[in-house]
mmCIF file of C-alpha atoms in Angstrom:
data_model
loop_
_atom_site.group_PDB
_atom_site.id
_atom_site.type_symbol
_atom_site.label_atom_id
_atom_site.label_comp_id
_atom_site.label_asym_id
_atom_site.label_seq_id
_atom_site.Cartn_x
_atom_site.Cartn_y
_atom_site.Cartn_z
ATOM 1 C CA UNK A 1 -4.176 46.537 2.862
ATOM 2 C CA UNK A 2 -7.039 45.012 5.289
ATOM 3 C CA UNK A 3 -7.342 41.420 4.850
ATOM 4 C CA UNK A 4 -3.789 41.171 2.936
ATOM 5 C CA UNK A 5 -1.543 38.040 4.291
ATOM 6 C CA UNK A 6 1.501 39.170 5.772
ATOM 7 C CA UNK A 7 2.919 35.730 7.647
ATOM 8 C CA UNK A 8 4.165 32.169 6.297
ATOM 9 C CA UNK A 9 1.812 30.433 8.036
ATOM 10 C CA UNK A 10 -1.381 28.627 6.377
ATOM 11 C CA UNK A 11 -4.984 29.515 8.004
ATOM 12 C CA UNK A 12 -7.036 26.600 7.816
ATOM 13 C CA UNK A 13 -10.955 27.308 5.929
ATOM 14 C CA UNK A 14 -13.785 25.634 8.243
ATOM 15 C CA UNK A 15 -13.512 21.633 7.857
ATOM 16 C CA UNK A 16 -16.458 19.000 8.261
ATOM 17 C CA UNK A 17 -13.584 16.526 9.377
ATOM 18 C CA UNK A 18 -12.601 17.414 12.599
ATOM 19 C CA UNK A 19 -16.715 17.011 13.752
ATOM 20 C CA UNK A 20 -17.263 14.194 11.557
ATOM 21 C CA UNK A 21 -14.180 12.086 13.177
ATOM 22 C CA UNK A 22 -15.511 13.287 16.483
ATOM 23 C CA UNK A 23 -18.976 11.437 16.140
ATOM 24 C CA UNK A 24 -17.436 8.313 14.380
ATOM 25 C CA UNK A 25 -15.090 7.735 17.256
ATOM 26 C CA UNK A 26 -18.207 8.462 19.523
ATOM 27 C CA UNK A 27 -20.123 5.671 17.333
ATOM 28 C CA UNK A 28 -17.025 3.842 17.224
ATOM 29 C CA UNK A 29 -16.899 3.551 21.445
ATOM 30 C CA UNK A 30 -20.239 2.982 22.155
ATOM 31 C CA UNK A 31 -20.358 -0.134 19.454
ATOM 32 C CA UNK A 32 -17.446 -1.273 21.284
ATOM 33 C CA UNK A 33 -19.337 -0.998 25.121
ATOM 34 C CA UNK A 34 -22.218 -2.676 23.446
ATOM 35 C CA UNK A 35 -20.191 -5.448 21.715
ATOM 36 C CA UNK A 36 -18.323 -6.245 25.027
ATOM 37 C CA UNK A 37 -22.139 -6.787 26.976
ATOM 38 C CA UNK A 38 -23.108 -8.219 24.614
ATOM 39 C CA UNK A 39 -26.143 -5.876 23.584
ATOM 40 C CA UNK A 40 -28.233 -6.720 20.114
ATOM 41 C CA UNK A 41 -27.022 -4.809 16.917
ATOM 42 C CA UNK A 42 -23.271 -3.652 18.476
ATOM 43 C CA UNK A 43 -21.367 -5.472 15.419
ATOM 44 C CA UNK A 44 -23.571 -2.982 13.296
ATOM 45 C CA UNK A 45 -22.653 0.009 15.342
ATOM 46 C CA UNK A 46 -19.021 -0.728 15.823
ATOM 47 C CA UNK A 47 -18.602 -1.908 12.085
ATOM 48 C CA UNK A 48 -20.293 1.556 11.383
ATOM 49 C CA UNK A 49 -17.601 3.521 13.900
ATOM 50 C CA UNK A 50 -14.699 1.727 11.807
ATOM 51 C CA UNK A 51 -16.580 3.295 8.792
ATOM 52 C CA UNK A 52 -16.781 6.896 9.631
ATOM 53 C CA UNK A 53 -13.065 6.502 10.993
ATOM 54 C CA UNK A 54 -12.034 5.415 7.958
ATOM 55 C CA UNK A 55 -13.871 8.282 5.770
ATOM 56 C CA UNK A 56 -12.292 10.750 8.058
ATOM 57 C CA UNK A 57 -8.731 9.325 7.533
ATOM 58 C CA UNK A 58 -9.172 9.644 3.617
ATOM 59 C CA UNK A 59 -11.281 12.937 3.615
ATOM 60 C CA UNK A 60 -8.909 14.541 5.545
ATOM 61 C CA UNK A 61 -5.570 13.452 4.941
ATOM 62 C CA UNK A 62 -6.790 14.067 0.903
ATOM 63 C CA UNK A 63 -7.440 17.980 2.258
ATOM 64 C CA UNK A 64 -3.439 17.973 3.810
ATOM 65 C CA UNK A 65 -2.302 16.581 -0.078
ATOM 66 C CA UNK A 66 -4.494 19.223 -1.858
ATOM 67 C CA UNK A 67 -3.132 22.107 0.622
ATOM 68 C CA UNK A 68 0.543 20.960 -0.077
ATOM 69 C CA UNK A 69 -0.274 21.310 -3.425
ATOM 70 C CA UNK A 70 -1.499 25.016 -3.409
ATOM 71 C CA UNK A 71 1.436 25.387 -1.752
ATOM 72 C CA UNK A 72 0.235 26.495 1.956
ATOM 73 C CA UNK A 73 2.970 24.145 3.099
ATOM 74 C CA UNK A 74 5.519 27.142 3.862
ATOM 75 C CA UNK A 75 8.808 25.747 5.310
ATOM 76 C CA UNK A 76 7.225 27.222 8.663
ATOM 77 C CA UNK A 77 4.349 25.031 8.391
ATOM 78 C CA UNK A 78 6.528 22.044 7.072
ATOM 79 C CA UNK A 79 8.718 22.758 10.658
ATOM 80 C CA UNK A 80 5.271 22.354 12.726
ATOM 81 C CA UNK A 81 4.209 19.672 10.576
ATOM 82 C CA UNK A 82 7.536 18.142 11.517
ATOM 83 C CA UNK A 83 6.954 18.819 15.597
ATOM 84 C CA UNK A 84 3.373 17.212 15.624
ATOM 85 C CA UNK A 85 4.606 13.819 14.155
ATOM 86 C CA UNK A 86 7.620 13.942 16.402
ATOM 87 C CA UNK A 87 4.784 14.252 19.166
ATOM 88 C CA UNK A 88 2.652 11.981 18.306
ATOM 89 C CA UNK A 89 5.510 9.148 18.121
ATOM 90 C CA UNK A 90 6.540 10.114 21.461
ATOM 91 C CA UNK A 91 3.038 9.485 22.655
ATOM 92 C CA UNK A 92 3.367 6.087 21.291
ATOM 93 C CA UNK A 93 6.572 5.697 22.878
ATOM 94 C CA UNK A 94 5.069 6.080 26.393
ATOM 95 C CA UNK A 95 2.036 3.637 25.343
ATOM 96 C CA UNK A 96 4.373 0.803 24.732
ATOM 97 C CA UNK A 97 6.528 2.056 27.985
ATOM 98 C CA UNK A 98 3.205 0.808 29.549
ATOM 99 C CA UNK A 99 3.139 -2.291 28.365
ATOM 100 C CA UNK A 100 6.962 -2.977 28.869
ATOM 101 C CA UNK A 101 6.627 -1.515 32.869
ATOM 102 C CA UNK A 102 3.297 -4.149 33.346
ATOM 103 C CA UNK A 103 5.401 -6.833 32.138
ATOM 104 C CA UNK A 104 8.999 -6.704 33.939
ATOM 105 C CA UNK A 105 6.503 -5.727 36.723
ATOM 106 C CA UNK A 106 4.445 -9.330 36.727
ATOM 107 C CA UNK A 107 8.669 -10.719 35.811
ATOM 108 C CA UNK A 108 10.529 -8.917 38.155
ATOM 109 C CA UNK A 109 8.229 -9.128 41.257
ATOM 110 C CA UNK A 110 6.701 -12.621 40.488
ATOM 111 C CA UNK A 111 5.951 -13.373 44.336
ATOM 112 C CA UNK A 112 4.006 -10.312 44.669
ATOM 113 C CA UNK A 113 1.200 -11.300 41.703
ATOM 114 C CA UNK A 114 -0.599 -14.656 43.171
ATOM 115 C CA UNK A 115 -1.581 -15.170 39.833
ATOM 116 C CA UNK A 116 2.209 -15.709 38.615
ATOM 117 C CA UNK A 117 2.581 -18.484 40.759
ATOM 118 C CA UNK A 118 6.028 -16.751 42.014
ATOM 119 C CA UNK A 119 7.652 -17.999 39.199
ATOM 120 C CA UNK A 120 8.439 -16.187 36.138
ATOM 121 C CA UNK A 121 7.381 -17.647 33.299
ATOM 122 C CA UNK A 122 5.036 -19.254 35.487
ATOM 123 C CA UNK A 123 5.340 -22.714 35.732
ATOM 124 C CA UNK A 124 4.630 -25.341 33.402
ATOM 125 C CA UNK A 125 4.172 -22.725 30.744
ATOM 126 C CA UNK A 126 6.191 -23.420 27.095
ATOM 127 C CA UNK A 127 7.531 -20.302 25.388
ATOM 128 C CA UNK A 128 8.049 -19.549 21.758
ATOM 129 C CA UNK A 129 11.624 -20.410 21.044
ATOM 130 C CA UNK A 130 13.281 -16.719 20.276
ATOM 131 C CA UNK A 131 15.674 -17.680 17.684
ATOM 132 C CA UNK A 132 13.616 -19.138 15.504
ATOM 133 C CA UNK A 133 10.001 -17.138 13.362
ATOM 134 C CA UNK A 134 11.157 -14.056 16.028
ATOM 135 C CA UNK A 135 14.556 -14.178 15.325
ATOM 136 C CA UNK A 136 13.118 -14.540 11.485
ATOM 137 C CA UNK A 137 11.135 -11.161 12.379
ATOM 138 C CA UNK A 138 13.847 -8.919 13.703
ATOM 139 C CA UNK A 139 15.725 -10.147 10.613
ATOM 140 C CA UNK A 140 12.929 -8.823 8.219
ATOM 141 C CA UNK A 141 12.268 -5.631 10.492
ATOM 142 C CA UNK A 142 15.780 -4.567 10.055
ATOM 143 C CA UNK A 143 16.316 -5.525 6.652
ATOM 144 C CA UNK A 144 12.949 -3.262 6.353
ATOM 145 C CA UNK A 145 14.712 -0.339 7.885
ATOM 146 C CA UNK A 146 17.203 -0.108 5.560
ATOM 147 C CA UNK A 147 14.854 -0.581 2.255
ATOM 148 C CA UNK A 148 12.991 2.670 3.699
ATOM 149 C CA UNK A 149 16.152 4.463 4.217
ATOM 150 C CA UNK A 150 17.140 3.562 0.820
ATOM 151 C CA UNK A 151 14.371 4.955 -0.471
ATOM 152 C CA UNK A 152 14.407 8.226 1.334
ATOM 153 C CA UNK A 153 18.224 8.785 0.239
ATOM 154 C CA UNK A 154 17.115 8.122 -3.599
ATOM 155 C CA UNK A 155 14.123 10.604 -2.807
ATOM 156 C CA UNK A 156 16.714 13.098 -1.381
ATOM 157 C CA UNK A 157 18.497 12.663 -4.176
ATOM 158 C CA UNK A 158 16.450 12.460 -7.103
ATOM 159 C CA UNK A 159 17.011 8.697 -8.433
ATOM 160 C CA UNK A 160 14.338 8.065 -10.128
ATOM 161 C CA UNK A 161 13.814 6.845 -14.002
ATOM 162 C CA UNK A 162 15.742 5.410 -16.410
ATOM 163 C CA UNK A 163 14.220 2.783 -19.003
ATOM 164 C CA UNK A 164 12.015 0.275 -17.480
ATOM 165 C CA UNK A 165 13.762 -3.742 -17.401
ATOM 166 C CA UNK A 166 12.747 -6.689 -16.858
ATOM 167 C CA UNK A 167 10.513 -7.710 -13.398
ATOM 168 C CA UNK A 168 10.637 -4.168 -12.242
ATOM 169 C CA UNK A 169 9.098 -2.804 -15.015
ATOM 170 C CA UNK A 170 5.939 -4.935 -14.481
ATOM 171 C CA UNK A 171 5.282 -2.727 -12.082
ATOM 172 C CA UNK A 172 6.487 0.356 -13.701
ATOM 173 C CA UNK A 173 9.594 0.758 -11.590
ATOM 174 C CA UNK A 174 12.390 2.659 -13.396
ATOM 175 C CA UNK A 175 15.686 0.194 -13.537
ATOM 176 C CA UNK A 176 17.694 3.398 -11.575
ATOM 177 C CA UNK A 177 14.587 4.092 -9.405
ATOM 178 C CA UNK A 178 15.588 3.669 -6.292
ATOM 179 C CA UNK A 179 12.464 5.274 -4.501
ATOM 180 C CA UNK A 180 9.864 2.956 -6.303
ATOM 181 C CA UNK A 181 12.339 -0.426 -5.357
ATOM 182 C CA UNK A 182 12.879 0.541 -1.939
ATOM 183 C CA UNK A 183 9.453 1.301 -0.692
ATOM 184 C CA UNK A 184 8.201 -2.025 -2.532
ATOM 185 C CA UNK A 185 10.753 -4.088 -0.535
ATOM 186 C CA UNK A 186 9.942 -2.322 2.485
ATOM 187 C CA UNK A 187 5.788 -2.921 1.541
ATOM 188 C CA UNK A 188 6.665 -6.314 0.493
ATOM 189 C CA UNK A 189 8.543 -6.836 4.367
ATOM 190 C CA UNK A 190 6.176 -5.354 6.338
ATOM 191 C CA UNK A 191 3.597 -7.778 4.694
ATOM 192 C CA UNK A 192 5.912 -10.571 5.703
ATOM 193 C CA UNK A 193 6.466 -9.748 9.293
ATOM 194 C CA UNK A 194 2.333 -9.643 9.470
ATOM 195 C CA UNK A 195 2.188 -12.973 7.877
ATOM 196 C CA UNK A 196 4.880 -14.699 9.844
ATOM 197 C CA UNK A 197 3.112 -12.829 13.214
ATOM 198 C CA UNK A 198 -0.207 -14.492 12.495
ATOM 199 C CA UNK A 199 1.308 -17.563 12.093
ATOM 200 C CA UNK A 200 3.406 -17.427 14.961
ATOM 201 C CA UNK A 201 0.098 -16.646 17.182
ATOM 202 C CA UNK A 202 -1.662 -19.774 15.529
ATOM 203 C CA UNK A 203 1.340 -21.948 16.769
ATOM 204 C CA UNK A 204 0.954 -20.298 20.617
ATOM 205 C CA UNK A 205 1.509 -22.656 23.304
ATOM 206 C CA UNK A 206 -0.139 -20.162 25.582
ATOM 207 C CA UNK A 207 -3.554 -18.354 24.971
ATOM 208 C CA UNK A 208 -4.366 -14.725 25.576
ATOM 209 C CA UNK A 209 -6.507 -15.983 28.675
ATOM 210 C CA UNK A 210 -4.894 -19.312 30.112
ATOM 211 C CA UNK A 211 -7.303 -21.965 31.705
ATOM 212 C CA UNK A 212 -4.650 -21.993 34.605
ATOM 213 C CA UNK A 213 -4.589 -18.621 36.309
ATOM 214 C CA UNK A 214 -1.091 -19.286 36.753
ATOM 215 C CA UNK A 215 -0.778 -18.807 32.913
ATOM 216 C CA UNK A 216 -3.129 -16.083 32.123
ATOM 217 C CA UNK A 217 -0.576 -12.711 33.138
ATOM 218 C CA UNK A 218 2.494 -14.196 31.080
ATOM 219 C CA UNK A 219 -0.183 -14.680 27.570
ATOM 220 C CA UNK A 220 -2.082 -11.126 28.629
ATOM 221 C CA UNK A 221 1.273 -9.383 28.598
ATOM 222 C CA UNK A 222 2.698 -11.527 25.832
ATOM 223 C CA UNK A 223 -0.290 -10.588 23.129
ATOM 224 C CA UNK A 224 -0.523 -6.824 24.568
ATOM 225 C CA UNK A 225 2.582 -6.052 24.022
ATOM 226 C CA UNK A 226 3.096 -7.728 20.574
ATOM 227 C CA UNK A 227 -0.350 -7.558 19.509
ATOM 228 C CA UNK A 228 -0.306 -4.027 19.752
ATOM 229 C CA UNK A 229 3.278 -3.993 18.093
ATOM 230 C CA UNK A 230 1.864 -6.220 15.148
ATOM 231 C CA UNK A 231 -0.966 -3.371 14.664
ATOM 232 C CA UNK A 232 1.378 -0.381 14.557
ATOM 233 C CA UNK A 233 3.161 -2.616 12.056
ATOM 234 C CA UNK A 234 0.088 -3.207 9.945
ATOM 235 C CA UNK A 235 -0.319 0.750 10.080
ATOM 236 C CA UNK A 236 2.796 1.271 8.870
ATOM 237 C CA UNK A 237 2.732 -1.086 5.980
ATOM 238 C CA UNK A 238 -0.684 1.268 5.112
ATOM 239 C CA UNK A 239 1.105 4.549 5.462
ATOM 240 C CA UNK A 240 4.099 3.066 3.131
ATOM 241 C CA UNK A 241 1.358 1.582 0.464
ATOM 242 C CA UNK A 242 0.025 5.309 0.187
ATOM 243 C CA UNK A 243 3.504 6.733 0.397
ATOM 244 C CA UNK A 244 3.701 4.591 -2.755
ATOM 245 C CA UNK A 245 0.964 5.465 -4.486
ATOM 246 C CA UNK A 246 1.734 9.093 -4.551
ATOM 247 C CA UNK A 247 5.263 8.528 -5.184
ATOM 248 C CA UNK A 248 3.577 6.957 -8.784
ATOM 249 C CA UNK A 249 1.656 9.760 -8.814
ATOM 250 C CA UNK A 250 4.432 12.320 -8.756
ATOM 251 C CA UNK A 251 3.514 13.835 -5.534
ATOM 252 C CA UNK A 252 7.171 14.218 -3.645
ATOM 253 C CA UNK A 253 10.167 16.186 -4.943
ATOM 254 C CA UNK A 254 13.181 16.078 -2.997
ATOM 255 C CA UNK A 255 12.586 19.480 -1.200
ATOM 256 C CA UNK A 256 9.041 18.242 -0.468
ATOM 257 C CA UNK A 257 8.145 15.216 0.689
ATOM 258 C CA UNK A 258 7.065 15.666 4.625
ATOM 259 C CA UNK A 259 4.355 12.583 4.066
ATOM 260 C CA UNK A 260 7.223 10.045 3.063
ATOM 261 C CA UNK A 261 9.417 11.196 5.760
ATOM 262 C CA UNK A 262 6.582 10.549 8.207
ATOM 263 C CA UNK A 263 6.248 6.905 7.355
ATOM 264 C CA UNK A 264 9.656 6.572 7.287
ATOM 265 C CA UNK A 265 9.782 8.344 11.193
ATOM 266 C CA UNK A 266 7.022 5.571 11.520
ATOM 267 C CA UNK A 267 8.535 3.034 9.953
ATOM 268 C CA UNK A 268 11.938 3.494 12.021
ATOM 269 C CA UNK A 269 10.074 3.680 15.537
ATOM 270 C CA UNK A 270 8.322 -0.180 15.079
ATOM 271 C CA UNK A 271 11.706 -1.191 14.325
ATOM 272 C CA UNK A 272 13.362 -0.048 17.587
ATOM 273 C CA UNK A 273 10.077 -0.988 19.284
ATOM 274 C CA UNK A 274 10.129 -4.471 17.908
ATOM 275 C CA UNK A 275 14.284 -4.747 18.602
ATOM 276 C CA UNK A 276 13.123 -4.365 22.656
ATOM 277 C CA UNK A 277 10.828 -6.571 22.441
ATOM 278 C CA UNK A 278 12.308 -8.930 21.261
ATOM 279 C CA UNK A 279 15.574 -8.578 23.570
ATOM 280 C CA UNK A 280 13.080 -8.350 26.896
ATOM 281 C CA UNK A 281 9.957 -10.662 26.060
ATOM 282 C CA UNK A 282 11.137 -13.422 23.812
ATOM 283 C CA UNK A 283 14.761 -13.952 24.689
ATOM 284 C CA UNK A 284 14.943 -12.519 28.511
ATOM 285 C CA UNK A 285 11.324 -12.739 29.103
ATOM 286 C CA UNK A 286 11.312 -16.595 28.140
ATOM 287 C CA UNK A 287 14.444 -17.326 30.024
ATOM 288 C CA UNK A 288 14.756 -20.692 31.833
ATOM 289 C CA UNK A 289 11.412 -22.033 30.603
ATOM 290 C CA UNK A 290 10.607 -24.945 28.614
ATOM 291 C CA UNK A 291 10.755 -24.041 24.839
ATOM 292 C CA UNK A 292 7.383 -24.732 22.903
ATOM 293 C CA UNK A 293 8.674 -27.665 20.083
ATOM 294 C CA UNK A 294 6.306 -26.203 17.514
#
């Protein structure tokens, strides 16, 4: 029969999104150029950019839940589905392998960068002391890895339910539910680290730009690298919060759950981020310099 579907895999109708993201990230660059010269009304236009963004993340993502669904998420798609995350955290393996090669570049070859002072830390500069809110950190990352894990095994295995007791049934968490407890201690973490990150940056001994150019590649690497690791963290804790949201909503069975399993791919990739991090900025990074006594 002409017309008649003969494949497993899910044709996509004509989508607004894919345009509509297009110009908001357009909007969302040019309010950024503006903002950085310092040009009249750029707050407006970037604010506007982070808008449209935002309604494309919700519009779209919302079209992936209603085609699950209607069931167009064949095992075949579920398999590609499956490739493009493992992708697209590959990518952001080799964005952080950036920021790791620019700093044991400025600590490795210290003479060659004037502004290190050939020195590494460069001198006079106080570090954060590693074993104490980072140490605290790593602590609460890992912990975090195994809540989400938890969660995925009760998932895989159908704990869920059971009468409701005590604080956990405040929030309408099942006493046997592991899915619902895990991914609120994991929520709950990931909050934590974000908290304990902020204040750790308010406590800096070193700013992002030092006065003394001798200071200013040590604090430009420092907040790159675990600036950008604090946002994929606050990502994460997002992707978990809606993971949780449809898990009250009844949206994941254990044969089909592909959106949990890709925050918990997520989830498990900040953690081994955050692990070298830790190991090469704040304990080897720091290494022979004078420990900040805050």
């Amino acid at each position: 029969m002409a017309g008649a579907k003969n494949h497993q895999y899910h044709i996509l109708p004509p989508s607004i999104w894919p345009l509509f993201g297009a110009m908001a990230a357009l909007v969302l660059a040019a309010g950024g150029i503006m903002w950085m010269h310092t040009m009249p009304a750029a707050n407006l236009v970037f604010f506007a950019g982070v808008a449209g963004i935002l309604i494309t993340f919700f519009g779209w993502w919302s079209d992936v839940i209603k085609e699950a669904h209607a069931g167009d998420h064949t095992p075949i798609v579920q398999l590609h589905l499956r490739y493009g995350m493992i992708l697209f955290i590959a990518s952001e393996v080799m964005f952080f392998v950036g920021w790791f090669w620019a700093w044991f570049d400025f600590s490795l070859f210290p003479s060659t960068v004037e502004a290190v002072g050939g020195t590494w830390p460069p001198k006079g500069m106080e570090v954060f002391d590693a074993f104490k809110l980072p140490l605290l950190n790593t602590l609460i990352l890992l912990c975090s890895g195994c809540t989400v894990t938890w969660a995925h095994h009760g998932l895989l295995h159908n704990e869920r339910g059971g009468a409701m007791k005590g604080l956990w049934g405040l929030i309408g968490v099942g006493e046997n539910d592991s899915v619902k407890k895990g991914l609120w201690l994991t929520v709950i973490l990931g909050i934590s680290f974000t908290a304990l990150q902020a204040l750790e940056y308010s406590e800096a001994p070193f700013p992002f730009k030092a006065a003394s150019e001798h200071g200013s590649s040590y604090g430009g690497a420092f907040f790159m690298a675990t600036g950008f690791h604090g946002f994929h963290v606050l990502v994460g804790t997002i992707f978990l919060i809606v993971n949780l949201v449809r898990v009250y909503k009844g949206h994941f069975t254990p044969r089909q759950h592909f959106g949990f399993e890709a925050a918990a791919w997520y989830w498990h990739f900040v953690d081994v981020v955050w692990l070298f991090l830790f190991a090469s900025i704040y304990v080897w990074g720091g290494w022979g310099a004078a420990v900040h006594a805050g």
